[in-house]
Amino acid sequence: MVTDGRPVRRRPPRPELGAVLAAVAVFLFFCVAASSFLRASSIGTVLYAASTIGIMAVPVALLMIGGEFDLSAGVLVTTAALTSSMVSYRLTAVTWVGVLVSLAVALAIGGFNGWVLGRTRLPSFIVTLGTFLMLTGANLGVTKLVSGTVSTKPIGDMQGFASCHWLFASEFTVGGLTVKATVWWWLGLVGLGSWVLLRTRFGNWIFAVGGDPAAARAVGVPVARTKTCLYLGVGFCAWVLGQHLLFSFDTVQSGEGVGNELIYIVAAVIGGCLITGGYGSVAGSALGALIFGMTSKGIVYAQWDPDWFKFFLGAMLLLAALLNSWVKRRAERGPAR
């Protein structure tokens, strides 16, 4: 259906409902199973673990709603951190120079993925798998070429490091609860992403291109440009998380990030996104990341074998995908008559 030149789609209500129920269930479960789970220090650790996933789950969720994937998201975080560190070290400049160059590189890689996708119309799985392999090799090769090892040189004594650390890796403690900067970045990105998706024309375009790109293109939606912007969002958030890694630990291992792209996708799916596109929620991705954080740390606090974590995560993924598909079908059928 088309109204005022724009596609109108029936959107299933509250795609994050399943994630809300799951988050409550996981929270109550670990409150009972682990006596230390409710300590302020434990809650701070859970929030930190959730935020490092949630920062990337926001753009990944938007991309999935738009009908695409990015398998390079995990290693792009490492690329952003490596670029910032090596530019600062080799140029003996202030760290802010490396940070800004890193932002340009991360956006360029995201834009490249979107441009190739738009020009070739290849599946995003293939395009971003190629980017994933190139970045994995470049991260290792360039790091060894520049530093002679698989990790970057320390930059903690450089000018600007303290201010960068404050922006990307600071923390404060209130009543035993330690909140890191990533939590504020995460909450800000969730708020911004939700507003864009639900309150702007661009948000309507995201749903349209994810639901039926041919129909969206027919009514004037700039499909290629919309998807490129979504990939730029992935690049920006990868830059944020990459700077956090660098200014938290001072050095970066070139092999980090491989496999994290699957965790970001899992968080988005648990939060209500469909693999087929056109359906999902940014707030739901935050809940998916929170479930990840509670589970990964709750297992440790309960003193269980951590090898079971991925089994639990896989089960959650399958259940979430089935629930999301069922809710969407029920909503599209409309109320019974």
XYZ file of C-alpha atoms in Angstrom:
337
model
C 0.000 0.000 0.000
C 1.256 3.515 -0.808
C 0.209 6.768 0.881
C 1.585 10.207 -0.090
C 4.185 8.576 -2.276
C 5.645 6.479 0.526
C 5.163 2.773 1.233
C 3.042 1.965 4.242
C 3.645 -1.388 5.870
C 1.857 -3.123 8.668
C 4.435 -3.226 11.428
C 4.096 -5.867 14.113
C 3.782 -4.189 17.515
C 6.604 -4.235 20.034
C 9.152 -6.570 18.426
C 11.221 -6.375 21.626
C 8.464 -7.982 23.755
C 10.126 -11.395 23.678
C 13.448 -9.846 24.695
C 11.795 -8.119 27.663
C 10.409 -11.415 28.917
C 13.711 -13.180 28.333
C 15.701 -10.463 30.103
C 13.439 -10.629 33.148
C 13.657 -14.426 33.206
C 17.469 -14.439 32.931
C 17.776 -11.771 35.637
C 15.545 -13.646 38.091
C 17.269 -16.927 37.315
C 20.730 -15.653 38.156
C 19.452 -13.788 41.206
C 18.546 -17.226 42.555
C 21.456 -19.216 41.093
C 24.274 -16.797 42.027
C 24.256 -15.113 45.413
C 26.761 -12.448 44.258
C 24.785 -11.472 41.161
C 23.011 -8.554 42.846
C 26.116 -6.936 44.282
C 26.801 -3.439 43.002
C 30.198 -4.487 41.656
C 28.599 -7.389 39.782
C 25.921 -5.182 38.238
C 28.633 -2.799 37.029
C 30.484 -5.693 35.421
C 27.297 -6.923 33.725
C 26.531 -3.447 32.368
C 30.053 -3.124 31.011
C 29.887 -6.497 29.268
C 26.481 -5.588 27.822
C 27.641 -2.161 26.642
C 30.625 -3.496 24.686
C 28.185 -5.675 22.740
C 25.329 -3.179 22.725
C 27.309 -0.364 21.086
C 27.702 -2.514 17.976
C 24.307 -4.210 18.291
C 22.598 -0.856 17.580
C 23.907 -0.353 14.007
C 23.810 -4.099 13.330
C 20.118 -4.149 14.294
C 19.377 -1.183 12.021
C 21.260 -2.908 9.214
C 19.307 -6.127 9.729
C 16.000 -4.235 9.730
C 17.198 -2.813 6.422
C 17.653 -6.369 5.149
C 21.461 -6.624 5.246
C 24.349 -8.049 7.300
C 27.896 -7.009 8.109
C 30.279 -9.875 8.817
C 33.190 -7.442 9.055
C 31.810 -5.573 12.080
C 33.928 -7.450 14.627
C 37.295 -6.971 12.956
C 36.403 -3.398 11.977
C 36.448 -2.539 15.688
C 40.023 -3.824 15.864
C 40.952 -1.983 12.662
C 39.719 1.283 14.182
C 41.784 0.724 17.331
C 44.908 -0.307 15.415
C 44.677 2.666 13.062
C 44.385 5.144 15.911
C 47.309 3.620 17.789
C 49.698 3.208 14.863
C 49.039 6.644 13.355
C 49.663 8.274 16.730
C 52.808 6.231 17.334
C 54.397 6.526 13.909
C 53.690 10.225 13.485
C 54.645 10.991 17.117
C 51.587 13.219 17.130
C 48.906 13.845 19.703
C 46.560 10.916 20.070
C 43.650 12.979 18.756
C 45.239 12.895 15.294
C 45.166 9.107 15.351
C 41.588 9.153 16.647
C 40.371 11.362 13.799
C 42.252 9.400 11.144
C 40.739 6.236 12.602
C 37.246 7.731 12.295
C 37.871 8.527 8.628
C 39.146 4.974 7.987
C 36.212 3.317 9.775
C 33.681 5.424 7.862
C 35.502 4.739 4.593
C 35.312 0.979 5.162
C 31.629 1.181 6.052
C 30.977 3.352 3.012
C 32.935 0.934 0.831
C 30.700 -1.959 1.931
C 27.582 0.048 1.145
C 28.938 1.279 -2.190
C 29.921 -2.203 -3.385
C 26.548 -3.558 -2.280
C 24.696 -0.832 -4.175
C 26.782 -1.065 -7.326
C 26.913 -4.845 -7.660
C 23.778 -5.924 -5.763
C 25.725 -8.901 -4.500
C 24.466 -10.438 -1.256
C 25.780 -8.549 1.766
C 26.990 -11.877 3.120
C 29.495 -12.132 0.248
C 30.500 -8.455 0.232
C 31.153 -8.218 3.959
C 32.746 -11.665 4.136
C 35.285 -10.372 1.641
C 35.824 -7.253 3.750
C 36.151 -9.426 6.854
C 38.932 -11.481 5.265
C 40.754 -8.421 3.937
C 40.627 -6.618 7.276
C 41.703 -9.738 9.183
C 44.788 -10.042 7.004
C 45.498 -6.303 6.959
C 45.207 -5.999 10.737
C 47.864 -8.640 11.241
C 50.100 -7.742 8.296
C 50.204 -3.985 8.810
C 50.672 -4.299 12.574
C 53.668 -6.606 12.137
C 55.068 -4.316 9.459
C 54.781 -1.193 11.608
C 55.545 -2.507 15.106
C 57.378 -5.760 14.388
C 54.951 -7.711 16.571
C 51.267 -8.666 16.541
C 50.378 -5.868 18.973
C 50.733 -2.096 18.881
C 53.235 -0.050 20.857
C 52.081 1.725 24.050
C 50.936 5.312 23.530
C 49.972 6.128 27.126
C 52.646 8.819 27.470
C 51.560 10.752 24.374
C 49.884 14.138 24.435
C 46.110 13.887 24.400
C 45.939 10.360 25.811
C 44.320 11.510 29.068
C 41.510 13.404 27.325
C 40.891 10.510 24.920
C 40.825 8.121 27.851
C 38.240 10.328 29.581
C 35.968 10.360 26.532
C 36.185 6.698 25.601
C 37.344 4.739 28.664
C 36.671 6.712 31.855
C 34.615 5.400 34.749
C 33.054 6.590 37.977
C 31.919 4.725 41.066
C 28.849 5.429 43.177
C 28.039 3.216 46.155
C 30.208 0.397 44.844
C 28.645 0.541 41.363
C 31.288 1.281 38.723
C 29.899 2.685 35.477
C 32.243 2.862 32.498
C 32.086 5.309 29.615
C 30.873 2.596 27.244
C 27.586 2.424 29.163
C 26.880 6.087 28.405
C 27.882 5.669 24.776
C 25.600 2.630 24.579
C 22.578 4.362 26.093
C 23.100 7.420 23.889
C 23.332 5.323 20.737
C 20.226 3.330 21.688
C 18.278 6.564 22.192
C 19.519 8.058 18.934
C 18.948 4.871 16.959
C 15.416 4.462 18.332
C 14.560 8.048 17.469
C 15.887 7.690 13.922
C 14.065 4.406 13.360
C 10.693 5.412 14.800
C 10.469 9.197 14.360
C 12.140 10.078 11.080
C 11.582 9.574 7.361
C 14.897 7.750 7.196
C 13.491 5.234 9.693
C 10.565 4.599 7.353
C 13.046 4.041 4.548
C 14.910 1.464 6.644
C 11.744 -0.557 7.187
C 10.782 -0.172 3.523
C 14.081 -1.338 2.018
C 14.235 -4.233 4.462
C 10.695 -5.368 3.782
C 10.588 -5.044 -0.015
C 13.424 -3.147 -1.710
C 11.834 -3.370 -5.162
C 8.584 -1.788 -3.949
C 10.522 0.816 -1.988
C 12.566 1.731 -5.052
C 9.388 1.976 -7.127
C 7.948 4.686 -4.868
C 11.114 6.750 -4.737
C 12.971 5.461 -1.680
C 16.753 5.781 -2.262
C 17.539 2.149 -1.513
C 21.284 2.201 -2.216
C 21.837 5.438 -0.309
C 19.828 4.196 2.667
C 21.877 1.008 2.921
C 25.138 2.907 2.528
C 24.144 5.157 5.433
C 23.450 2.071 7.543
C 26.927 0.739 6.809
C 28.373 4.142 7.735
C 26.591 3.747 11.070
C 28.368 0.428 11.582
C 31.670 2.146 10.831
C 31.021 4.940 13.328
C 30.074 2.598 16.163
C 33.057 0.363 15.400
C 35.232 3.458 15.744
C 33.710 4.281 19.149
C 34.266 0.774 20.488
C 37.734 0.577 18.952
C 38.814 3.764 20.726
C 37.507 2.357 23.977
C 39.630 -0.768 23.570
C 42.732 1.272 22.783
C 42.422 3.841 25.556
C 41.423 1.234 28.118
C 44.403 -1.057 27.592
C 46.923 1.241 25.817
C 47.831 -1.484 23.315
C 45.781 -3.594 20.898
C 46.261 -7.168 19.686
C 45.845 -7.388 15.916
C 43.932 -10.681 16.066
C 41.112 -9.405 18.268
C 37.519 -9.070 17.098
C 37.211 -12.234 15.009
C 33.878 -13.875 15.831
C 32.369 -10.859 17.581
C 30.258 -10.050 14.521
C 28.197 -13.165 15.263
C 27.608 -11.994 18.840
C 26.316 -8.638 17.561
C 23.911 -10.451 15.227
C 22.761 -12.738 18.050
C 22.036 -9.716 20.261
C 19.977 -8.123 17.474
C 18.011 -11.315 16.793
C 17.331 -11.936 20.479
C 16.160 -8.322 20.606
C 13.508 -8.891 17.948
C 15.171 -8.487 14.528
C 14.303 -10.918 11.772
C 16.967 -12.366 9.502
C 14.694 -11.571 6.546
C 14.653 -7.827 7.300
C 11.872 -5.267 7.637
C 11.223 -6.018 11.301
C 13.048 -5.247 14.513
C 13.857 -2.768 17.231
C 16.901 -0.828 18.431
C 15.674 -1.019 22.022
C 15.349 -4.769 21.538
C 19.006 -4.971 20.521
C 19.892 -3.302 23.824
C 17.919 -5.967 25.668
C 19.679 -8.649 23.644
C 23.044 -7.201 24.663
C 21.887 -7.048 28.287
C 20.881 -10.707 28.153
C 24.343 -11.479 26.784
C 25.979 -9.532 29.606
C 23.866 -11.142 32.326
C 24.431 -14.627 30.969
C 28.186 -14.353 30.374
C 28.823 -12.956 33.849
C 26.044 -14.813 35.647
C 27.588 -18.145 34.682
C 30.860 -17.000 36.248
C 29.181 -15.791 39.440
C 27.281 -19.067 39.700
C 30.635 -20.892 39.343
C 29.452 -23.003 36.426
C 31.548 -24.334 33.599
C 31.787 -21.377 31.144
C 31.893 -23.838 28.240
C 28.093 -23.988 28.489
C 27.735 -20.298 27.683
C 27.703 -20.683 23.898
C 25.227 -23.542 24.151
C 22.896 -21.271 26.099
C 23.436 -18.422 23.631
C 22.665 -20.680 20.664
C 19.467 -21.910 22.298
C 18.413 -18.312 22.977
C 19.088 -17.432 19.346
C 16.889 -20.224 18.001
C 14.070 -19.506 20.439
C 14.201 -15.774 19.696
C 14.149 -16.327 15.925
C 11.140 -18.648 16.203
C 9.297 -16.244 18.503
C 9.997 -13.219 16.297
C 8.771 -15.037 13.202
C 5.603 -16.195 14.975
C 4.795 -12.715 16.320
C 5.322 -11.149 12.905
C 3.030 -13.663 11.192
C 0.306 -13.152 13.804
C 0.508 -9.380 13.493
C 0.415 -9.435 9.691
C -2.714 -11.579 9.734
C -4.391 -8.960 11.903
C -7.070 -9.502 14.548
C -9.318 -12.514 14.216
C -12.823 -11.846 12.957
